[in-house]
Every structure is written in C-alpha cells, then in structure tokens.
Short mmCIF file of C-alpha atoms in Angstrom, two decimals:
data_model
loop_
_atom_site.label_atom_id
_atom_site.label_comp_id
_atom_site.label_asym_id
_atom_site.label_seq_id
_atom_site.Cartn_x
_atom_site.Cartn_y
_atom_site.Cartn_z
CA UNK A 7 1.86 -19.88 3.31
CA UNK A 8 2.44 -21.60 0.53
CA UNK A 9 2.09 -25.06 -1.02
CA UNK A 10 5.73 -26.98 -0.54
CA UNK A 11 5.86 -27.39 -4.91
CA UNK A 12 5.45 -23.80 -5.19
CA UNK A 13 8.60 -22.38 -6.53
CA UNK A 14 8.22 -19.45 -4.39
CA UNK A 15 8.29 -21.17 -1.21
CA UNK A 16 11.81 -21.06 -1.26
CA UNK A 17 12.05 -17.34 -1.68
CA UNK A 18 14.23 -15.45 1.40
CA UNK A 19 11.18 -13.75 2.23
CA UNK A 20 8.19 -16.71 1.90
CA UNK A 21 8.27 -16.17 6.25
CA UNK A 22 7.88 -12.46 6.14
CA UNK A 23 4.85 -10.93 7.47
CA UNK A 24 4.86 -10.01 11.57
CA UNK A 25 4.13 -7.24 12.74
CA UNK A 26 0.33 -5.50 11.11
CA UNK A 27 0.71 -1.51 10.98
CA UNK A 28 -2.74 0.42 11.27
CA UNK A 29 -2.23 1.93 7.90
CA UNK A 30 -1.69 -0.46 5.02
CA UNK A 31 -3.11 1.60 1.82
CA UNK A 32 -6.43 0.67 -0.15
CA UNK A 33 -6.76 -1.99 -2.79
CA UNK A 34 -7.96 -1.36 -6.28
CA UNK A 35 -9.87 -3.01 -9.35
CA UNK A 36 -9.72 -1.54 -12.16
CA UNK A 37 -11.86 -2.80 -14.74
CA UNK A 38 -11.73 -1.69 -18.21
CA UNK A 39 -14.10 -3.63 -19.78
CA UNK A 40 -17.23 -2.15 -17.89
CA UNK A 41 -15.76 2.00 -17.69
CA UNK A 42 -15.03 4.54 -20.30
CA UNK A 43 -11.22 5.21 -21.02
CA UNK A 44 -9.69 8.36 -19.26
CA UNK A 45 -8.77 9.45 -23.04
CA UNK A 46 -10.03 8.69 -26.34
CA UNK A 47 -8.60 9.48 -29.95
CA UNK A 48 -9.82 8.45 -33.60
CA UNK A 49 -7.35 5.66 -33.30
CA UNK A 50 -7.34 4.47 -29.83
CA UNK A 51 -8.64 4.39 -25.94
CA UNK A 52 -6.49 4.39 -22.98
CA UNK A 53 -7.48 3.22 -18.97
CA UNK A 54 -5.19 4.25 -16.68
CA UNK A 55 -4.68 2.85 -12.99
CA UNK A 56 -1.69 3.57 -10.55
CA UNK A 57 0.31 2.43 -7.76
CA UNK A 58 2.19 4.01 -5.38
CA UNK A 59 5.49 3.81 -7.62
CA UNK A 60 3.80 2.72 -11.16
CA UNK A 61 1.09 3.38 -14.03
CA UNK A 62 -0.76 0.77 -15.92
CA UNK A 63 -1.77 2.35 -19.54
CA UNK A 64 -3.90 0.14 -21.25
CA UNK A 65 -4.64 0.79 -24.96
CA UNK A 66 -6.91 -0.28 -27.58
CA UNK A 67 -5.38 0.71 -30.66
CA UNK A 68 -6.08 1.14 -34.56
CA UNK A 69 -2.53 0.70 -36.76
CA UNK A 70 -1.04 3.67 -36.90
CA UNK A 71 -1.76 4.70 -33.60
CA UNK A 72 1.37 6.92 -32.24
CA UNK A 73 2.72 7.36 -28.72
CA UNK A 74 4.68 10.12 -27.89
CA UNK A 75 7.09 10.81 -24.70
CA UNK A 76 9.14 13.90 -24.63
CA UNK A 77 11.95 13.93 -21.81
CA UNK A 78 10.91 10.85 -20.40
CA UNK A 79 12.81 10.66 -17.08
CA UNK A 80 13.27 7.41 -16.90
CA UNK A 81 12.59 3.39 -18.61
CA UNK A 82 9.21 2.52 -19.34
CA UNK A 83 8.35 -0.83 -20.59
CA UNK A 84 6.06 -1.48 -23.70
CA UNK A 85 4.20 -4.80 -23.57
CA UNK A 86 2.41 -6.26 -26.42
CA UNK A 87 0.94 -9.79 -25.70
CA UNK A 88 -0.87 -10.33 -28.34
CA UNK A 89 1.20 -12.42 -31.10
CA UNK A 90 -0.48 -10.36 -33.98
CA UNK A 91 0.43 -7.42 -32.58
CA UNK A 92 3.79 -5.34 -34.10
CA UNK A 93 5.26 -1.78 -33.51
CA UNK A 94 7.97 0.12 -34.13
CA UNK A 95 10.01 2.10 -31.31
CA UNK A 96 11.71 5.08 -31.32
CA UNK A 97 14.09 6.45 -28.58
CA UNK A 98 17.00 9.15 -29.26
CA UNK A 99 17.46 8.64 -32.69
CA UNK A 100 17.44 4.73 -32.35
CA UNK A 101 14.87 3.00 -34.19
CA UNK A 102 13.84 -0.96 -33.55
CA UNK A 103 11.01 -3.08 -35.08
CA UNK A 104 8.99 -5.02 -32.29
CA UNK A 105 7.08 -8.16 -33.27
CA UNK A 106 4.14 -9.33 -30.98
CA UNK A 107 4.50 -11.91 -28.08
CA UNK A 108 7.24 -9.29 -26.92
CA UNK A 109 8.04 -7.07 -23.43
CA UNK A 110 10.24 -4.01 -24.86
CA UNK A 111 11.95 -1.61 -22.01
CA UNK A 112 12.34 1.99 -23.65
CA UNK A 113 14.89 4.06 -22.92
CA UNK A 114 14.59 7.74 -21.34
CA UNK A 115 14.46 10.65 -23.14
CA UNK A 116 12.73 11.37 -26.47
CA UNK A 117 10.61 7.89 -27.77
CA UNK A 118 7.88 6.85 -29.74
CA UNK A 119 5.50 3.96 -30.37
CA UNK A 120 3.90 4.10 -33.55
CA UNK A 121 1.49 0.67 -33.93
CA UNK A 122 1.55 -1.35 -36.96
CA UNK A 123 -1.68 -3.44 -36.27
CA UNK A 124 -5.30 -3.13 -34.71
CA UNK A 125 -5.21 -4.75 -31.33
CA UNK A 126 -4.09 -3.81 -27.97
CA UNK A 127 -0.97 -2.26 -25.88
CA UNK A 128 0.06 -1.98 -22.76
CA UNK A 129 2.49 0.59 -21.67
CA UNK A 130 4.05 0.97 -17.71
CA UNK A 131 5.47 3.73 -16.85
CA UNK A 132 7.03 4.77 -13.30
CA UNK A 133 4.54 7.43 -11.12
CA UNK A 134 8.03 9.90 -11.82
CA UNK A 135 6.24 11.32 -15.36
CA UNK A 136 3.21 13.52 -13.24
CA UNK A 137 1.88 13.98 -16.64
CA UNK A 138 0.29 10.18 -16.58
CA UNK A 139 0.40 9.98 -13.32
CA UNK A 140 -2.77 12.44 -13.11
CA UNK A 141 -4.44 10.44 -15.80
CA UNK A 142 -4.94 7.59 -13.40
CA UNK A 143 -8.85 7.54 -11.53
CA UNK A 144 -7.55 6.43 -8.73
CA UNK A 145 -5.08 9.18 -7.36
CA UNK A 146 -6.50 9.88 -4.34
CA UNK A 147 -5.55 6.39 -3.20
CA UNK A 148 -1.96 7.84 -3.02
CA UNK A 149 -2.35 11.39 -1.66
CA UNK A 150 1.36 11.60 -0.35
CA UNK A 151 3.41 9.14 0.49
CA UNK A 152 2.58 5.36 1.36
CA UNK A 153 3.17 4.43 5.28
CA UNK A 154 4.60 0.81 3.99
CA UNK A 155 6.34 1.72 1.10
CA UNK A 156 9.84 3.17 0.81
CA UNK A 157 10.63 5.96 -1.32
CA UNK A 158 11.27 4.64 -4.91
CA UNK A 159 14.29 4.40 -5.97
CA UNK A 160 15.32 3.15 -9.36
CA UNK A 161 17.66 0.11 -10.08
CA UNK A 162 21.44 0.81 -11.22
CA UNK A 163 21.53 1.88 -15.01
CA UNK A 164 23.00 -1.20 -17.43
CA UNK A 165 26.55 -1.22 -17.57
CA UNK A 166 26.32 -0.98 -21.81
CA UNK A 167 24.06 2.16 -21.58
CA UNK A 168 20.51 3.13 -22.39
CA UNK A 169 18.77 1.52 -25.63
CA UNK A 170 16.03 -0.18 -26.82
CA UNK A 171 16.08 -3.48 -25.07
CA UNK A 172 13.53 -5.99 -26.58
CA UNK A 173 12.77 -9.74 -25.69
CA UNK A 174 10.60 -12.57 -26.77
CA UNK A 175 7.90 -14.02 -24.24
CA UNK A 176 8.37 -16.95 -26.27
CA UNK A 177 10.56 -18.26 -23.31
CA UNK A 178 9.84 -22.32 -22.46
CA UNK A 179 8.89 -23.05 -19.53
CA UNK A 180 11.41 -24.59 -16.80
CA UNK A 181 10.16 -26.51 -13.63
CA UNK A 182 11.08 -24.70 -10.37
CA UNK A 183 11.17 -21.27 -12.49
CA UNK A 184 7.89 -18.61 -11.90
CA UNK A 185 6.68 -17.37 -14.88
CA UNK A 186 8.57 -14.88 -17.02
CA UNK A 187 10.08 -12.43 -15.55
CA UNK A 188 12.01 -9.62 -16.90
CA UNK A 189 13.25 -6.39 -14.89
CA UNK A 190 14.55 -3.01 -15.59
CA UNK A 191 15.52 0.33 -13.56
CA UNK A 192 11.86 0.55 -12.68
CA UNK A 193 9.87 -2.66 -13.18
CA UNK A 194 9.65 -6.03 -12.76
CA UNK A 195 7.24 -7.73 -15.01
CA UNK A 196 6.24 -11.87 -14.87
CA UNK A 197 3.94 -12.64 -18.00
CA UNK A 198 2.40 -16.10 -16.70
CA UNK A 199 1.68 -18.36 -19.47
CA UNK A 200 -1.87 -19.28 -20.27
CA UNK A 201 -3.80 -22.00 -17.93
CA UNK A 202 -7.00 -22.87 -16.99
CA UNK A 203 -8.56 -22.77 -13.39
CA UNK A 204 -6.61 -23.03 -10.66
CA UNK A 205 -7.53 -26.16 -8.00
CA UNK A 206 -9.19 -23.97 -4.93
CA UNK A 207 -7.47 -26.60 -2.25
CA UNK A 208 -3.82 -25.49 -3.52
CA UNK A 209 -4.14 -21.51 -3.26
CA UNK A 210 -1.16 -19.44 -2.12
CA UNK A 211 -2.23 -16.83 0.44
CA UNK A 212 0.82 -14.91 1.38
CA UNK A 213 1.82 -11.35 2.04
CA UNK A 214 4.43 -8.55 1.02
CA UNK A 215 5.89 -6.27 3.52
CA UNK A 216 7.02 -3.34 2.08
CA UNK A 217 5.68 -3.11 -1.66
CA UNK A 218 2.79 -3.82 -3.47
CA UNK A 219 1.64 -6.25 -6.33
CA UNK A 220 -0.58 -5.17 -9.66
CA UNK A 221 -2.32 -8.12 -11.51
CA UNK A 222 -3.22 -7.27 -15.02
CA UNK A 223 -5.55 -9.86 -16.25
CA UNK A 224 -5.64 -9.92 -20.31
CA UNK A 225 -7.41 -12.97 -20.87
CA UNK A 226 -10.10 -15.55 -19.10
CA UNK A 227 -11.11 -13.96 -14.97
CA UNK A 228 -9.83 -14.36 -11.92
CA UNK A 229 -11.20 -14.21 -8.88
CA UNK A 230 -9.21 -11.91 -6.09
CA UNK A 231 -9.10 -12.71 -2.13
CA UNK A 232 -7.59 -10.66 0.74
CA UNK A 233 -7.66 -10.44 3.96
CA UNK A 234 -6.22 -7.14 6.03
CA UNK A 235 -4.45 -7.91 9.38
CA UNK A 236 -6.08 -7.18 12.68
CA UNK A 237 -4.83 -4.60 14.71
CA UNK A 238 -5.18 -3.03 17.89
CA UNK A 239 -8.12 -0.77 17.19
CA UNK A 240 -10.80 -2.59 16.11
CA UNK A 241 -12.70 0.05 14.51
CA UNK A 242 -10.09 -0.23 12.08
CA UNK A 243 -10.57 -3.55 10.94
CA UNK A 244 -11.55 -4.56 7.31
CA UNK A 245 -14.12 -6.98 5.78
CA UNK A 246 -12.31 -9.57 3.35
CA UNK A 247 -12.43 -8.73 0.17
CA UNK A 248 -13.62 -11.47 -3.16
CA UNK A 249 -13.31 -9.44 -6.28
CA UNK A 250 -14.27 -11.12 -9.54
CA UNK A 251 -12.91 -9.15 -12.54
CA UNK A 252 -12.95 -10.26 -16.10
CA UNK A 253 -10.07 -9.05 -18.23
CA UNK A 254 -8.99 -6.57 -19.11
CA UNK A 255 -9.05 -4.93 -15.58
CA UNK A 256 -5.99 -4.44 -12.82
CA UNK A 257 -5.90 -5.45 -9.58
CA UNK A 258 -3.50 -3.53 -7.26
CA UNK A 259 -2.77 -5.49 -3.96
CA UNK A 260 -1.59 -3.32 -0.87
CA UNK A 261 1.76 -4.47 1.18
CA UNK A 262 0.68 -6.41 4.77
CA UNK A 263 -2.30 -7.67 3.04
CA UNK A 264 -2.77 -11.04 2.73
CA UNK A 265 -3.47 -12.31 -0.70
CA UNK A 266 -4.17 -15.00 -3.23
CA UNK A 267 -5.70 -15.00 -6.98
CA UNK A 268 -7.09 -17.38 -8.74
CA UNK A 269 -7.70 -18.09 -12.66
CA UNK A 270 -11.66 -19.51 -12.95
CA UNK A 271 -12.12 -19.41 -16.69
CA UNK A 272 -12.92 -22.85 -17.22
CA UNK A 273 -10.55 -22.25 -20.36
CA UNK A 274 -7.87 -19.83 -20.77
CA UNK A 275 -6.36 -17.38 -18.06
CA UNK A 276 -3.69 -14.91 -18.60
CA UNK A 277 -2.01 -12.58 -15.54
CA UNK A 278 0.81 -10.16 -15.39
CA UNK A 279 2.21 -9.34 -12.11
CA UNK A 280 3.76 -5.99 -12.12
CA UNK A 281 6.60 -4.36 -9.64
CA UNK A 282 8.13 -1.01 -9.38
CA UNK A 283 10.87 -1.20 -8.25
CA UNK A 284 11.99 -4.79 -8.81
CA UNK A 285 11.74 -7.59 -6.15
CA UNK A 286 15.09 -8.37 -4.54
CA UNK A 287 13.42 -11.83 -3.68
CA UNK A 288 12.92 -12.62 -6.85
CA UNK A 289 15.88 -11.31 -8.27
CA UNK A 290 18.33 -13.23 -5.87
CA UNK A 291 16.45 -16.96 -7.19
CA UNK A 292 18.82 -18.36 -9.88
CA UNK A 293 17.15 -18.26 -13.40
CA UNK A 294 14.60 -16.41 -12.42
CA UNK A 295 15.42 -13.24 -14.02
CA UNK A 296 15.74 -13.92 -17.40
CA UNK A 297 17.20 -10.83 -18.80
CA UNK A 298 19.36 -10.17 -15.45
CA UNK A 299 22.64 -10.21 -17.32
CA UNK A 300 21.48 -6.91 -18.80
CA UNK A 301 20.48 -5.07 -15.48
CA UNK A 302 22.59 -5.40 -12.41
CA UNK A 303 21.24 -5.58 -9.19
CA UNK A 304 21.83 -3.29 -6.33
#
C-alpha cells in the first residue's frame, strides 16, 4: 500500500495485513489544545493519553518545573522539541544537562527532571508505572488485555548498563532513511522533520498487525483517515473515520486498521510516531536506527 519511493515499502512487513479479527481495539484523539489537563500545578499542566503498552505526558511548563519518579521500573524517554527548551536530569546519583532539540532515555530507578526554561515537555513512559497509567482519560479503552497485541515485553538491557542516554535531533536527513528514529527497552520514537502539506494523490494507507501506532502532532494539523476491516458479522462493522486535530493532540491508531495521516498546514507540520515496544521492521532496515549501537535487538 504504499507509494514505490516510500522508504517503507521495502520494510519485511509492507505485505502484512490478511486475515481481519472481530476485535481490533478503539482509536483515540486526544486533543490538548481544546480539554483541561488531568493535573495542574503553579508551574505546569499535564494531558495524559495511553496505549495499550505506553503513556503520552504532555507538559506545559514554567522553569523550574520538577519531575519526580521514585522506583521507576523501567526507561522512560524525555523529549523536548523545542530548541529553546533545556533541563537537567537526574537518575541514581547521575546528573546530565539536556539542551533542547534533544530525545533523552532515562534510566530506571530514582530520576528527576527539573526544567530550566518556560515551554513545553513531553515525557513517555511504559503502561508498567500504574501510577500514570491511571492518569490517562482514556483507560477504559484498555480494560484488560488487547486481543491483537502481545504481552509487552521490554527490549534486552544495553550491554554498558543503565544511564542517562541523550541525543541530538539535529540528525541530517539521508534519502531512503524515515525520519529519526531512536529506540530503547520500551520505545521507539521517529521525530519527523518539519514539512508542509502532504500531496493527497501520494498517501500511504497501510496497516499493522500486531501493535499499534501514536501520532503526537506538536506543530501545524493533520488530518487522520482509517478504515476498519470487514468481517463476518456485519453488525460489527465501522464507519471510516476523518479526524482533524490541531497540535498539540495524540492520535492512537489500533493494529488491523488501515491508516494514513496527512500534514494540511499550508506551512509547518511536525509528527512523532511513537512505539512500545520497538518495531522489529524498522529495526532490521540498515541506518534506520540511529542510536542502535547502544540497544541490541532481540
């Protein structure tokens, strides 16, 4: 399903998709700009939304804004997009200064972000803390487990240890590569560099079997299709679905359901995909990756 210059048409799994189950999950979209945060403080707001394996928290935040995580069980992932944007992190008794413009995976255990400038944050942590896992609006999306989604299971652990691991987006871009991706025990992030609207006669409608996709929009709007499989029972059949959501909002994308997003801000469009765990697909395209000497794949 998709276009032949698409660098993910040559992904193992670009054929995937027989088979439609009757239960595929529900879709959500989140959008922050037009609801109240699930918590406020004197010196920021936080929106939560979750996946079956995953939690975005999105932050507005004052400097000197402080996040705290006591026995984390495992990595979480701190990304700041915005270039004027600094913190510093703390995890068992390591401390490292984080510039803007950055992705930062924290260890677990004991951590802190304390924020050094007004903006915005966004942390991701897996649906294994229950603590912000209940923060999220949409829980009852994911009362027990998901019929198409494995039990998660994290990556292996990086053969020099646990620590503070944090990298530049500013990354040039490389023809035949997909965005920026980075991965850890729990996530796969791809920051997508900025762009305008995307030409409606080269979409890429496609599917995932067995996981599913969040879209974090942070800048411009995009404009989300999909279309759930027929089945058997027809009184189970869905309408199509055209979501318009401005940033900042979350889109979370079921597995079997086909899919496509498109940037429509006539100016400036920025997306985050988000996976939990990583995508062996994309992990097993040379280059792609771009911190995969650091975590080893299963």
């Amino acid at each position: 399903m998709y276009e032949a210059d698409d660098p993910r048409a040559k992904l193992a799994t670009a054929g995937q998709g027989d088979g439609p189950s009757s239960a595929f999950g529900n879709s959500t979209y989140a959008r922050y700009y037009e609801t109240p945060p699930q918590e406020q403080a004197s010196d920021h707001k936080d929106w939560y939304t979750r996946g079956q394996n995953f939690v975005v928290c999105y932050s507005e935040v004052t400097a000197g804004a402080r996040f705290e995580r006591k026995g984390q069980v495992d990595e979480y992932v701190l990304l700041l997009h915005d270039r004027d944007m600094a913190a510093t992190v703390e995890a068992n008794g390591e401390v490292q200064e984080v510039t803007g413009y950055s992705l930062t995976i924290i260890p677990p255990g004991d951590s802190a972000i304390t924020v050094k400038a007004d903006g915005r944050i966004v942390r991701l942590i897996s649906t294994q803390s229950p603590d912000v896992t209940a923060m999220a609006p949409n829980g009852d999306n994911y009362a027990g487990s998901h019929p198409q989604i494995p039990a998660f299971e994290p990556w292996p652990k990086p053969a020099d240890g646990w620590k503070i691991r944090s990298y530049s987006l500013d990354v040039p871009d490389e023809e035949g590569r997909f965005g920026k991706i980075f991965r850890c025990t729990t996530f796969m992030v791809n920051v997508f560099p900025a762009q305008g609207p995307r030409d409606v006669t080269k979409l890429s409608p496609h599917q995932h079997d067995d996981f599913e996709q969040c879209s974090l929009a942070l800048e411009g709007y995009y404009m989300h299709h999909m279309r759930w499989p027929w089945i058997a029972n027809q009184h189970e059949w869905r309408e199509d679905e055209h979501e318009k959501c401005l940033s900042p909002s979350v889109c979370v994308i079921p597995p079997k359901v086909i899919h496509t997003s498109a940037p429509t801000d006539p100016e400036s469009n920025v997306l985050v995909d988000i996976f939990s765990p990583p995508r062996e697909d994309f992990s097993d395209m040379p280059g792609w990756v771009l911190n995969a000497a650091d975590y080893p794949r299963p």
